[in-house]
Amino acid sequence: MHNKTRNPTGWGFVEDAMSPAERKALIPMAGALFGGQLPEAVAAPTAADISLPPSRLPIPESLAHVLTDDHDARVLHARGRSYPDLVALRRTTLTEAPDVVATPDSEQALLDILDWCARSKAAVIPFGGGSSVVGGVNAEGMGAFDGVVTLSLQAMDQIHDIDQRAATVHAGAGILGPALESAVKAQGLAVRHFPQSYFHSSLGGWVATRGAGHFSTQHAKIEDRVQALRVVLPDGRIAETQRLPAGSVGVDPNRLWCGSEGALGVITSVWLRCVREPQHRVGCGVAFDDFPSALEAARMLLQSGIYPTQLRILDPYEHMISRLMAGRSAKGALMVLAFESAGAPVDGLLQAAQDIAAEHGGRVQQGGDSDGTGDWKNTFFRQPYLRDAMLDHAGVVDTFETAVLWSQLPDAYHGIRQRVLDALQRECGGGAVTCRVTHAYSDGCCLYFGFFAPGRRDALATQWQAIRDAAAEAVTAFGGTASHHHAMGRMHRGYARDELPEAFIDALHGARSRLDPEGRMNPGLLPEPMRATMPAPTGSSA
């Protein structure tokens, strides 16, 4: 378990929030982005400042050691960490919140809690690290139930086994990224999965949301690294998939729960594929005059069969912001390249990548202050804290991501960016849009956009919603996914129909009706089927 304090009304840990020096440097940078001076800051409230409705669920004495209706615990688990979540917390009154927070430390405790929830007619929301930015853990819209129980998995954080020969780790779903990495490192292995929420997100959360990490060109999505799962179902059954390197006995059962976001049961432990601890590491930054040239270099690199361990591309605006935060200036786009290996030198691969980049106008940076890779890496984990600080100044600041085919680029980049700029102008009188490629494949890549605009304190939620609607419509128009790795949650639920076949949505509801007939697990998450009832079989007299 970590020894820092979770921020109840902001991102991450209280101890890691932006320092006074960082905030001082932020003001001129944000003022330049917004085209003027920032309004005075208004600090986020504390948990004690927030009003909640009284708990509706009396806690039985037999479960008092794993249940609490403590005010601060309910506030901490009431919302994820999306921009609208933070805005809602700053209003200091939540009309919907979990009645009880449960923290089981074993599967038996979890089964007892789920049994009590069933008897209490309570909805259940599985909760990992709480870093959801899509409304996946919010206690909202559950009025049909007599109460809401948020199920924190963070006490189920044990390392159960490490299989060195198979290079896998079996760990509890509640274990956080740093603890998992530390445990396998002692055995000569590494996870090397670094989402931006790495320090306070959980293994089970990664799997339940189909997350992606920082060093992930070859192992992009977490579902590709899941060897097996153990899941507790609301009816008391336990499903455990078999540990295998591969198989073809029907549909892969792991994929039923990867991305399920707690709607089909509670993931309690995961067998995860690791890598050998890297012994050889090389990397560099490559500068390009423009983003499309860098995109084309990345396409040719991957389609040549060269897969860097890390491949990121910052467009000129993202590059500029990362350098401004370090007190420096920048022009053009920047590609961040890194290769790792446990057993063979990788200098030749780096040189081959540099050669391909050079064919598209790329210029290898020499390191030091001239190499923007260090500035970007230093700001990567700090960026959500930057969002919190800018929200103090009434900034409308958020990100969204999509994945598109190479054949849709660079048109998708330019088109999506322009539509969001237009929305910023309409809603906020201007602003800035940045983009970076966070994950790349032989057939396409993930475009991760950020937007910054001056807001009005009394209209932040509506301004944000209008901008996000414009972004979602643009993503759909250019053939992208609603979410590459942030998950569906409640935020993307309405857009799921643009990419999920109706028959698949019906199948999801069919699975739910068998596993959770009362629909108590994270209700309101799955997209509703188009038809209220399933069609009768052909030839049936029904």
Coordinates of C-alpha atoms in Angstrom, one line a residue:
M1 CA 0.0 0.0 0.0
H2 CA 1.2 3.6 -0.7
N3 CA 2.0 5.9 2.2
K4 CA 0.7 9.1 0.6
T5 CA -2.6 10.9 1.0
R6 CA -5.2 10.5 -1.8
N7 CA -6.5 13.9 -2.8
P8 CA -10.3 13.8 -2.2
T9 CA -11.0 16.7 -4.6
G10 CA -8.2 16.5 -7.1
W11 CA -5.8 14.2 -9.0
G12 CA -3.4 11.8 -7.3
F13 CA -1.8 12.5 -4.0
V14 CA -1.9 15.6 -1.9
E15 CA 1.8 15.5 -1.5
D16 CA 2.4 15.5 -5.3
A17 CA 0.2 18.5 -6.1
M18 CA 1.9 21.4 -7.9
S19 CA 4.3 23.3 -5.7
P20 CA 4.1 27.1 -5.2
A21 CA 7.1 27.4 -7.6
E22 CA 5.4 25.4 -10.3
R23 CA 2.2 27.4 -9.9
K24 CA 4.2 30.6 -10.2
A25 CA 5.7 29.4 -13.5
L26 CA 2.2 28.3 -14.7
I27 CA 0.7 31.7 -14.7
P28 CA 2.6 33.3 -17.6
M29 CA 2.4 30.1 -19.6
A30 CA -1.4 29.7 -19.1
G31 CA -1.9 33.4 -19.7
A32 CA -0.1 33.1 -23.1
L33 CA -2.3 30.1 -24.0
F34 CA -5.4 31.9 -23.1
G35 CA -4.4 35.2 -24.6
G36 CA -4.5 37.2 -21.4
Q37 CA -4.2 37.2 -17.6
L38 CA -5.6 34.5 -15.5
P39 CA -8.2 35.2 -12.8
E40 CA -7.2 34.8 -9.2
A41 CA -7.0 31.2 -8.0
V42 CA -9.8 29.6 -5.9
A43 CA -8.5 26.6 -4.2
A44 CA -10.3 23.3 -4.3
P45 CA -12.4 22.4 -1.2
T46 CA -11.4 19.9 1.4
A47 CA -13.5 16.7 2.0
A48 CA -14.9 18.4 5.1
D49 CA -16.3 21.2 2.9
I50 CA -18.4 18.9 0.9
S51 CA -22.0 18.1 1.8
L52 CA -23.4 14.6 1.2
P53 CA -26.8 13.1 1.6
P54 CA -27.1 10.8 4.7
S55 CA -26.2 7.2 4.3
R56 CA -29.3 5.0 3.7
L57 CA -27.6 1.7 4.6
P58 CA -27.2 0.6 8.2
I59 CA -23.9 -1.3 8.6
P60 CA -24.3 -4.7 10.2
E61 CA -22.0 -5.5 13.1
S62 CA -20.7 -8.6 11.4
L63 CA -19.2 -6.5 8.5
A64 CA -18.2 -3.4 10.5
H65 CA -14.5 -4.2 10.0
V66 CA -14.8 -4.0 6.2
L67 CA -17.6 -1.4 5.8
T68 CA -17.7 2.3 6.6
D69 CA -20.0 5.3 6.1
D70 CA -17.3 7.8 7.1
H71 CA -17.8 11.1 5.4
D72 CA -14.3 11.5 4.0
A73 CA -14.3 7.9 2.6
R74 CA -17.6 8.6 0.9
V75 CA -16.3 11.8 -0.6
L76 CA -13.1 10.1 -1.9
H77 CA -15.1 7.4 -3.6
A78 CA -18.0 9.5 -4.9
R79 CA -16.4 10.5 -8.1
G80 CA -13.6 9.6 -10.5
R81 CA -11.1 12.3 -11.6
S82 CA -12.6 13.6 -14.9
Y83 CA -12.9 17.3 -15.4
P84 CA -16.7 17.3 -14.7
D85 CA -16.0 15.2 -11.6
L86 CA -13.7 17.9 -10.2
V87 CA -16.1 20.7 -11.1
A88 CA -18.9 18.8 -9.3
L89 CA -16.7 18.4 -6.2
R90 CA -15.9 22.1 -6.2
R91 CA -19.6 22.9 -6.0
T92 CA -19.3 21.4 -2.5
T93 CA -22.7 19.7 -2.5
L94 CA -23.1 16.2 -4.0
T95 CA -26.6 14.9 -4.3
E96 CA -25.4 11.4 -5.2
A97 CA -22.7 9.5 -3.3
P98 CA -22.0 6.0 -2.1
D99 CA -23.9 5.2 1.1
V100 CA -21.1 2.9 2.2
V101 CA -17.5 2.1 1.2
A102 CA -16.5 -1.5 1.4
T103 CA -12.9 -2.6 1.6
P104 CA -12.6 -6.4 1.5
D105 CA -9.2 -7.9 2.3
S106 CA -10.1 -11.4 0.9
E107 CA -12.4 -13.1 -1.5
Q108 CA -14.5 -14.4 1.4
A109 CA -14.9 -10.9 2.7
L110 CA -15.9 -9.8 -0.8
L111 CA -18.5 -12.6 -1.0
D112 CA -20.0 -11.7 2.3
I113 CA -20.2 -8.0 1.2
L114 CA -21.9 -8.9 -2.1
D115 CA -24.4 -11.2 -0.2
W116 CA -25.2 -8.3 2.1
C117 CA -25.6 -5.9 -0.8
A118 CA -28.1 -8.3 -2.5
R119 CA -30.1 -8.5 0.7
S120 CA -30.0 -4.7 1.1
K121 CA -31.0 -4.2 -2.6
A122 CA -27.9 -2.1 -3.0
A123 CA -26.0 -1.3 -6.2
V124 CA -22.2 -2.1 -6.2
I125 CA -19.4 -0.1 -7.9
P126 CA -16.0 -1.8 -8.0
F127 CA -13.3 0.8 -7.4
G128 CA -9.6 0.4 -8.1
G129 CA -7.4 3.5 -7.8
G130 CA -10.2 5.9 -8.6
S131 CA -8.4 7.6 -11.5
S132 CA -11.2 7.1 -14.0
V133 CA -11.7 10.1 -16.3
V134 CA -14.8 8.8 -18.0
G135 CA -17.3 8.5 -15.1
G136 CA -16.7 4.8 -14.7
V137 CA -16.8 4.7 -10.9
N138 CA -19.4 7.5 -10.2
A139 CA -22.3 6.8 -7.9
E140 CA -24.8 8.5 -10.2
G141 CA -28.1 7.5 -11.7
M142 CA -28.8 4.6 -9.3
G143 CA -32.0 5.7 -7.8
A144 CA -33.7 2.4 -8.5
F145 CA -31.7 0.8 -5.7
D146 CA -32.1 1.2 -2.0
G147 CA -28.4 2.2 -1.6
V148 CA -25.0 2.3 -3.3
V149 CA -21.9 0.5 -2.1
T150 CA -18.5 1.4 -3.5
L151 CA -16.2 -1.6 -3.4
S152 CA -12.6 -0.5 -2.9
L153 CA -10.2 -3.3 -3.9
Q154 CA -7.0 -1.7 -2.6
A155 CA -6.7 -4.0 0.4
M156 CA -6.6 -7.0 -2.1
D157 CA -3.1 -6.0 -3.1
Q158 CA -1.0 -9.2 -2.4
I159 CA 1.5 -10.8 -4.6
H160 CA 0.3 -14.4 -4.9
D161 CA 3.0 -15.9 -7.1
I162 CA 5.8 -15.0 -9.5
D163 CA 6.5 -17.6 -12.2
Q164 CA 10.0 -16.8 -13.4
R165 CA 10.1 -19.4 -16.2
A166 CA 6.8 -18.2 -17.7
A167 CA 7.6 -14.6 -16.8
T168 CA 4.3 -13.9 -15.2
V169 CA 3.0 -12.5 -11.9
H170 CA -0.2 -13.4 -10.1
A171 CA -1.3 -10.4 -8.0
G172 CA -4.4 -9.1 -6.3
A173 CA -6.4 -6.6 -8.4
G174 CA -5.9 -3.8 -5.9
I175 CA -2.2 -3.6 -6.1
L176 CA -0.9 -0.2 -7.4
G177 CA 1.6 0.2 -10.2
P178 CA 4.8 0.9 -8.2
A179 CA 4.2 -1.9 -5.8
L180 CA 3.7 -4.4 -8.6
E181 CA 6.8 -3.2 -10.5
S182 CA 8.9 -3.4 -7.3
A183 CA 7.8 -7.0 -6.6
V184 CA 8.6 -8.5 -9.9
K185 CA 11.9 -6.5 -10.2
A186 CA 13.2 -8.5 -7.2
Q187 CA 12.8 -11.6 -9.4
G188 CA 14.5 -10.2 -12.5
L189 CA 11.3 -9.3 -14.2
A190 CA 9.5 -6.0 -15.1
V191 CA 6.0 -4.9 -15.8
R192 CA 6.9 -1.8 -17.9
H193 CA 3.3 -0.6 -18.0
F194 CA 3.2 3.1 -17.2
P195 CA -0.1 4.8 -17.6
Q196 CA -0.2 8.5 -16.6
S197 CA -2.1 7.3 -13.5
Y198 CA 0.7 4.8 -12.7
F199 CA 1.4 5.9 -9.2
H200 CA -2.2 5.5 -8.0
S201 CA -4.0 3.2 -10.4
S202 CA -4.5 -0.6 -9.8
L203 CA -3.8 -3.7 -11.8
G204 CA -7.5 -4.6 -11.7
G205 CA -8.4 -1.1 -12.9
W206 CA -5.9 -1.4 -15.8
V207 CA -7.6 -4.7 -16.9
A208 CA -11.2 -3.6 -16.3
T209 CA -10.7 -0.5 -18.5
R210 CA -8.4 -2.0 -21.1
G211 CA -5.8 0.6 -20.3
A212 CA -2.5 1.3 -22.0
G213 CA 0.9 2.3 -20.7
H214 CA 3.9 4.5 -21.5
F215 CA 6.4 1.9 -22.7
S216 CA 4.0 0.0 -24.9
T217 CA 4.6 -0.1 -28.6
Q218 CA 5.1 -3.9 -28.5
H219 CA 2.7 -4.5 -25.6
A220 CA 0.3 -1.6 -26.1
K221 CA -2.9 -2.7 -24.4
I222 CA -3.1 -4.4 -21.1
E223 CA -5.6 -7.0 -22.3
D224 CA -2.8 -8.5 -24.6
R225 CA -0.8 -9.1 -21.4
V226 CA -3.5 -10.8 -19.4
Q227 CA -2.7 -14.6 -19.1
A228 CA -5.6 -15.4 -16.8
L229 CA -8.2 -13.8 -14.4
R230 CA -10.1 -14.6 -11.3
V231 CA -13.5 -13.0 -11.0
V232 CA -16.1 -13.0 -8.2
L233 CA -19.6 -12.9 -9.6
P234 CA -22.6 -11.3 -7.8
D235 CA -24.4 -14.7 -7.5
G236 CA -21.5 -16.1 -5.4
R237 CA -19.7 -18.0 -8.1
I238 CA -16.0 -17.6 -8.8
A239 CA -14.8 -17.7 -12.4
E240 CA -11.1 -18.5 -12.9
T241 CA -9.7 -18.7 -16.4
Q242 CA -6.9 -21.2 -17.2
R243 CA -3.3 -20.1 -17.5
L244 CA -2.3 -20.7 -21.1
P245 CA 0.0 -18.9 -23.6
A246 CA -2.8 -19.1 -26.1
G247 CA -5.8 -21.1 -27.0
S248 CA -8.8 -21.5 -29.4
V249 CA -11.5 -23.2 -27.3
G250 CA -14.3 -20.8 -28.2
V251 CA -14.3 -17.1 -27.4
D252 CA -11.4 -16.1 -25.1
P253 CA -13.0 -15.9 -21.7
N254 CA -10.5 -13.3 -20.5
R255 CA -11.9 -10.8 -23.0
L256 CA -15.3 -11.0 -21.4
W257 CA -14.0 -9.2 -18.3
C258 CA -11.2 -7.1 -19.9
G259 CA -12.9 -3.8 -20.4
S260 CA -16.1 -4.7 -18.4
E261 CA -15.5 -1.9 -15.9
G262 CA -17.1 -3.9 -13.1
A263 CA -20.4 -4.5 -14.9
L264 CA -19.9 -8.3 -15.2
G265 CA -18.4 -9.1 -11.8
V266 CA -15.4 -8.1 -9.7
I267 CA -11.9 -9.0 -10.9
T268 CA -10.0 -10.1 -7.8
S269 CA -6.7 -11.2 -9.2
V270 CA -4.8 -11.2 -12.4
W271 CA -2.0 -13.4 -13.9
L272 CA -0.1 -10.8 -16.0
R273 CA 2.7 -11.4 -18.6
C274 CA 5.9 -9.5 -17.7
V275 CA 9.1 -8.9 -19.5
R276 CA 12.7 -9.6 -18.4
E277 CA 14.3 -6.6 -16.7
P278 CA 15.8 -4.6 -19.5
Q279 CA 19.6 -4.5 -19.5
H280 CA 20.2 -2.5 -22.7
R281 CA 18.5 0.9 -23.2
V282 CA 19.0 3.5 -25.8
G283 CA 16.9 6.4 -26.9
C284 CA 16.8 9.9 -28.4
G285 CA 14.7 12.7 -29.6
V286 CA 14.1 13.4 -33.3
A287 CA 13.0 16.9 -34.4
F288 CA 10.7 17.4 -37.3
D289 CA 9.5 20.7 -39.0
D290 CA 5.9 19.5 -38.8
F291 CA 3.7 16.8 -37.3
P292 CA 2.6 15.1 -40.6
S293 CA 6.3 14.4 -41.4
A294 CA 6.8 12.8 -38.0
L295 CA 3.6 10.7 -38.5
E296 CA 4.8 9.4 -41.9
A297 CA 8.2 8.5 -40.4
A298 CA 6.4 6.6 -37.6
R299 CA 4.3 4.7 -40.1
M300 CA 7.3 3.7 -42.2
L301 CA 9.2 2.7 -39.1
L302 CA 6.5 0.3 -37.8
Q303 CA 5.6 -1.1 -41.2
S304 CA 9.3 -1.9 -41.6
G305 CA 9.0 -4.2 -38.7
I306 CA 11.0 -2.0 -36.3
Y307 CA 9.1 -1.7 -33.0
P308 CA 10.6 0.8 -30.5
T309 CA 9.7 0.1 -26.9
Q310 CA 8.6 3.7 -26.7
L311 CA 7.4 5.8 -29.6
R312 CA 5.7 9.1 -28.9
I313 CA 5.3 12.1 -31.1
L314 CA 4.5 15.6 -29.8
D315 CA 2.9 18.0 -32.3
P316 CA 4.4 21.6 -32.3
Y317 CA 1.9 22.8 -29.7
E318 CA 2.4 19.9 -27.2
H319 CA 6.1 20.2 -27.7
M320 CA 5.9 23.9 -27.0
I321 CA 4.0 23.4 -23.7
S322 CA 6.4 20.8 -22.4
R323 CA 9.3 23.1 -23.1
L324 CA 7.6 26.1 -21.6
M325 CA 7.0 24.2 -18.4
A326 CA 10.8 23.8 -18.3
G327 CA 11.4 27.4 -19.0
R328 CA 12.6 26.8 -22.6
S329 CA 11.2 27.4 -26.1
A330 CA 10.6 24.9 -29.0
K331 CA 9.6 24.8 -32.6
G332 CA 8.3 21.9 -34.7
A333 CA 7.3 18.4 -33.7
L334 CA 9.3 16.0 -31.6
M335 CA 9.5 12.2 -31.8
V336 CA 10.6 10.4 -28.6
L337 CA 12.3 7.0 -29.4
A338 CA 13.5 4.4 -27.0
F339 CA 14.6 0.7 -27.4
E340 CA 15.0 -1.8 -24.6
S341 CA 16.2 -5.4 -24.4
A342 CA 17.0 -7.9 -21.7
G343 CA 19.6 -9.8 -23.7
A344 CA 20.9 -8.1 -26.8
P345 CA 22.2 -4.6 -27.7
V346 CA 19.7 -2.4 -29.4
D347 CA 22.0 0.3 -30.8
G348 CA 21.4 -1.1 -34.3
L349 CA 17.7 -0.8 -34.0
L350 CA 18.0 2.8 -32.9
Q351 CA 20.2 3.6 -35.8
A352 CA 17.8 2.0 -38.2
A353 CA 14.9 4.1 -36.7
Q354 CA 17.0 7.2 -37.0
D355 CA 17.8 6.5 -40.7
I356 CA 14.1 6.1 -41.5
A357 CA 13.3 9.3 -39.6
A358 CA 16.0 11.1 -41.5
E359 CA 14.4 10.1 -44.8
H360 CA 11.3 12.1 -43.6
G361 CA 13.2 15.2 -42.5
G362 CA 13.9 14.1 -38.9
R363 CA 17.0 15.4 -37.1
V364 CA 18.4 13.5 -34.2
Q365 CA 18.8 15.7 -31.1
Q366 CA 22.1 15.7 -29.3
G367 CA 20.8 15.5 -25.7
G368 CA 21.0 18.1 -22.9
D369 CA 18.8 21.2 -23.1
S370 CA 18.5 20.9 -26.9
D371 CA 16.7 17.5 -26.5
G372 CA 13.1 18.0 -25.5
T373 CA 12.6 14.4 -24.5
G374 CA 13.8 15.0 -21.0
D375 CA 11.4 18.0 -20.6
W376 CA 8.5 15.9 -21.9
K377 CA 9.2 12.9 -19.7
N378 CA 9.5 15.2 -16.7
T379 CA 6.1 16.7 -17.3
F380 CA 4.3 13.5 -18.4
F381 CA 3.2 12.5 -14.9
R382 CA 2.7 16.1 -13.8
Q383 CA 0.2 17.1 -16.5
P384 CA -3.0 16.0 -14.6
Y385 CA -1.8 18.1 -11.6
L386 CA -1.4 21.0 -14.1
R387 CA -5.1 20.5 -15.0
D388 CA -6.0 20.9 -11.3
A389 CA -4.0 24.0 -10.9
M390 CA -5.5 25.6 -14.1
L391 CA -9.0 24.7 -12.8
D392 CA -8.2 26.8 -9.7
H393 CA -8.0 29.7 -12.2
A394 CA -11.3 28.8 -13.9
G395 CA -9.5 27.1 -16.9
V396 CA -11.4 24.6 -19.0
V397 CA -8.7 22.0 -19.4
D398 CA -9.0 18.4 -20.5
T399 CA -7.8 15.7 -22.8
F400 CA -9.4 13.1 -25.1
E401 CA -8.0 10.4 -27.2
T402 CA -8.9 8.3 -30.2
A403 CA -7.3 5.8 -32.6
V404 CA -7.4 6.1 -36.4
L405 CA -5.8 4.3 -39.3
W406 CA -2.7 5.7 -41.1
S407 CA -4.9 6.1 -44.2
Q408 CA -7.0 8.6 -42.2
L409 CA -3.9 10.7 -41.3
P410 CA -3.0 13.5 -41.3
D411 CA -6.6 14.6 -42.3
A412 CA -8.0 13.3 -39.0
Y413 CA -5.4 15.2 -37.0
H414 CA -6.1 18.5 -38.7
G415 CA -9.9 18.1 -38.9
I416 CA -10.4 17.1 -35.3
R417 CA -8.0 19.8 -34.0
Q418 CA -9.8 22.5 -36.1
R419 CA -13.3 21.5 -34.9
V420 CA -12.2 21.6 -31.3
L421 CA -10.5 25.0 -31.9
D422 CA -13.8 26.2 -33.3
A423 CA -15.7 25.0 -30.2
L424 CA -13.2 26.7 -27.9
Q425 CA -13.8 30.0 -29.8
R426 CA -17.6 29.6 -29.6
E427 CA -17.7 28.6 -25.9
C428 CA -14.7 30.4 -24.4
G429 CA -13.6 33.1 -26.8
G430 CA -10.5 31.1 -27.8
G431 CA -8.0 28.6 -26.5
A432 CA -5.3 26.1 -27.5
V433 CA -5.3 22.5 -28.7
T434 CA -2.4 20.2 -28.5
C435 CA -1.9 16.6 -29.7
R436 CA 0.6 13.8 -29.2
V437 CA 0.8 10.2 -30.5
T438 CA 0.9 8.0 -27.5
H439 CA 0.6 4.5 -29.0
A440 CA 1.4 3.4 -32.6
Y441 CA 0.7 0.3 -34.5
S442 CA 1.4 -1.0 -38.0
D443 CA -2.1 0.0 -39.1
G444 CA -2.6 3.3 -37.2
C445 CA -2.0 5.2 -34.0
C446 CA -3.6 6.9 -31.0
L447 CA -4.0 10.6 -31.2
Y448 CA -4.2 12.1 -27.7
F449 CA -5.5 15.7 -27.7
G450 CA -5.4 18.3 -25.0
F451 CA -7.4 21.6 -24.9
F452 CA -7.0 24.7 -22.8
A453 CA -9.3 27.7 -22.6
P454 CA -10.4 30.4 -20.2
G455 CA -13.7 29.5 -18.5
R456 CA -16.4 31.1 -16.5
R457 CA -16.7 29.8 -12.9
D458 CA -20.5 29.6 -13.2
A459 CA -20.5 27.7 -16.5
L460 CA -17.4 25.4 -16.4
A461 CA -19.4 22.2 -16.8
T462 CA -21.6 23.4 -19.7
Q463 CA -18.6 24.9 -21.5
W464 CA -16.7 21.6 -21.1
Q465 CA -19.6 19.6 -22.3
A466 CA -20.1 21.6 -25.4
I467 CA -16.4 21.2 -26.3
R468 CA -16.3 17.5 -25.5
D469 CA -19.5 17.0 -27.7
A470 CA -17.7 18.8 -30.6
A471 CA -14.6 16.6 -30.0
A472 CA -16.7 13.4 -30.0
E473 CA -18.6 14.4 -33.2
A474 CA -15.3 15.2 -34.9
V475 CA -13.7 11.9 -33.8
T476 CA -16.7 10.0 -35.2
A477 CA -16.7 12.0 -38.5
F478 CA -13.0 11.1 -39.1
G479 CA -13.6 7.4 -38.3
G480 CA -11.9 7.2 -34.9
T481 CA -12.8 5.3 -31.7
A482 CA -14.5 7.1 -28.8
S483 CA -11.7 5.8 -26.5
H484 CA -8.4 4.2 -27.2
H485 CA -7.5 3.5 -23.5
H486 CA -9.6 5.7 -21.2
A487 CA -12.4 3.1 -21.3
M488 CA -16.1 3.7 -22.0
G489 CA -17.5 4.7 -18.6
R490 CA -20.6 6.8 -18.6
M491 CA -19.0 9.5 -20.6
H492 CA -18.6 7.5 -23.8
R493 CA -21.7 5.3 -23.3
G494 CA -23.8 7.2 -25.8
Y495 CA -21.1 7.1 -28.5
A496 CA -20.6 3.3 -28.1
R497 CA -23.2 2.7 -30.8
D498 CA -21.0 4.3 -33.4
E499 CA -18.5 1.4 -33.1
L500 CA -20.2 -1.5 -31.3
P501 CA -22.5 -3.7 -33.4
E502 CA -26.1 -4.0 -32.1
A503 CA -25.7 -7.8 -31.9
F504 CA -22.7 -7.4 -29.6
I505 CA -24.6 -5.0 -27.3
D506 CA -27.3 -7.6 -27.1
A507 CA -24.8 -10.2 -26.3
L508 CA -23.3 -8.1 -23.5
H509 CA -26.8 -7.7 -21.9
G510 CA -27.3 -11.4 -22.3
A511 CA -24.2 -12.1 -20.4
R512 CA -25.2 -9.6 -17.7
S513 CA -28.6 -11.2 -17.3
R514 CA -27.0 -14.5 -16.6
L515 CA -24.2 -13.3 -14.3
D516 CA -26.1 -10.4 -12.6
P517 CA -29.8 -10.9 -13.1
E518 CA -30.7 -7.9 -10.8
G519 CA -28.3 -5.6 -12.6
R520 CA -26.6 -4.4 -9.4
M521 CA -23.0 -4.3 -10.7
N522 CA -22.2 -0.8 -11.8
P523 CA -25.7 -0.1 -13.2
G524 CA -26.0 2.3 -16.0
L525 CA -22.7 1.5 -17.5
L526 CA -23.5 -0.7 -20.5
P527 CA -25.2 1.0 -23.6
E528 CA -28.8 0.1 -23.7
P529 CA -29.9 -2.3 -26.5
M530 CA -31.7 -0.9 -29.4
R531 CA -34.6 -3.3 -28.9
A532 CA -36.4 -3.7 -25.6
T533 CA -36.7 -7.5 -26.2
M534 CA -34.7 -10.0 -28.1
P535 CA -36.3 -11.2 -31.4
A536 CA -38.1 -14.5 -31.4
P537 CA -36.2 -17.3 -33.2
T538 CA -37.2 -17.9 -36.8
G539 CA -40.2 -20.2 -37.1
S540 CA -41.2 -19.7 -33.5
S541 CA -44.9 -19.3 -32.7
A542 CA -44.1 -17.0 -29.8

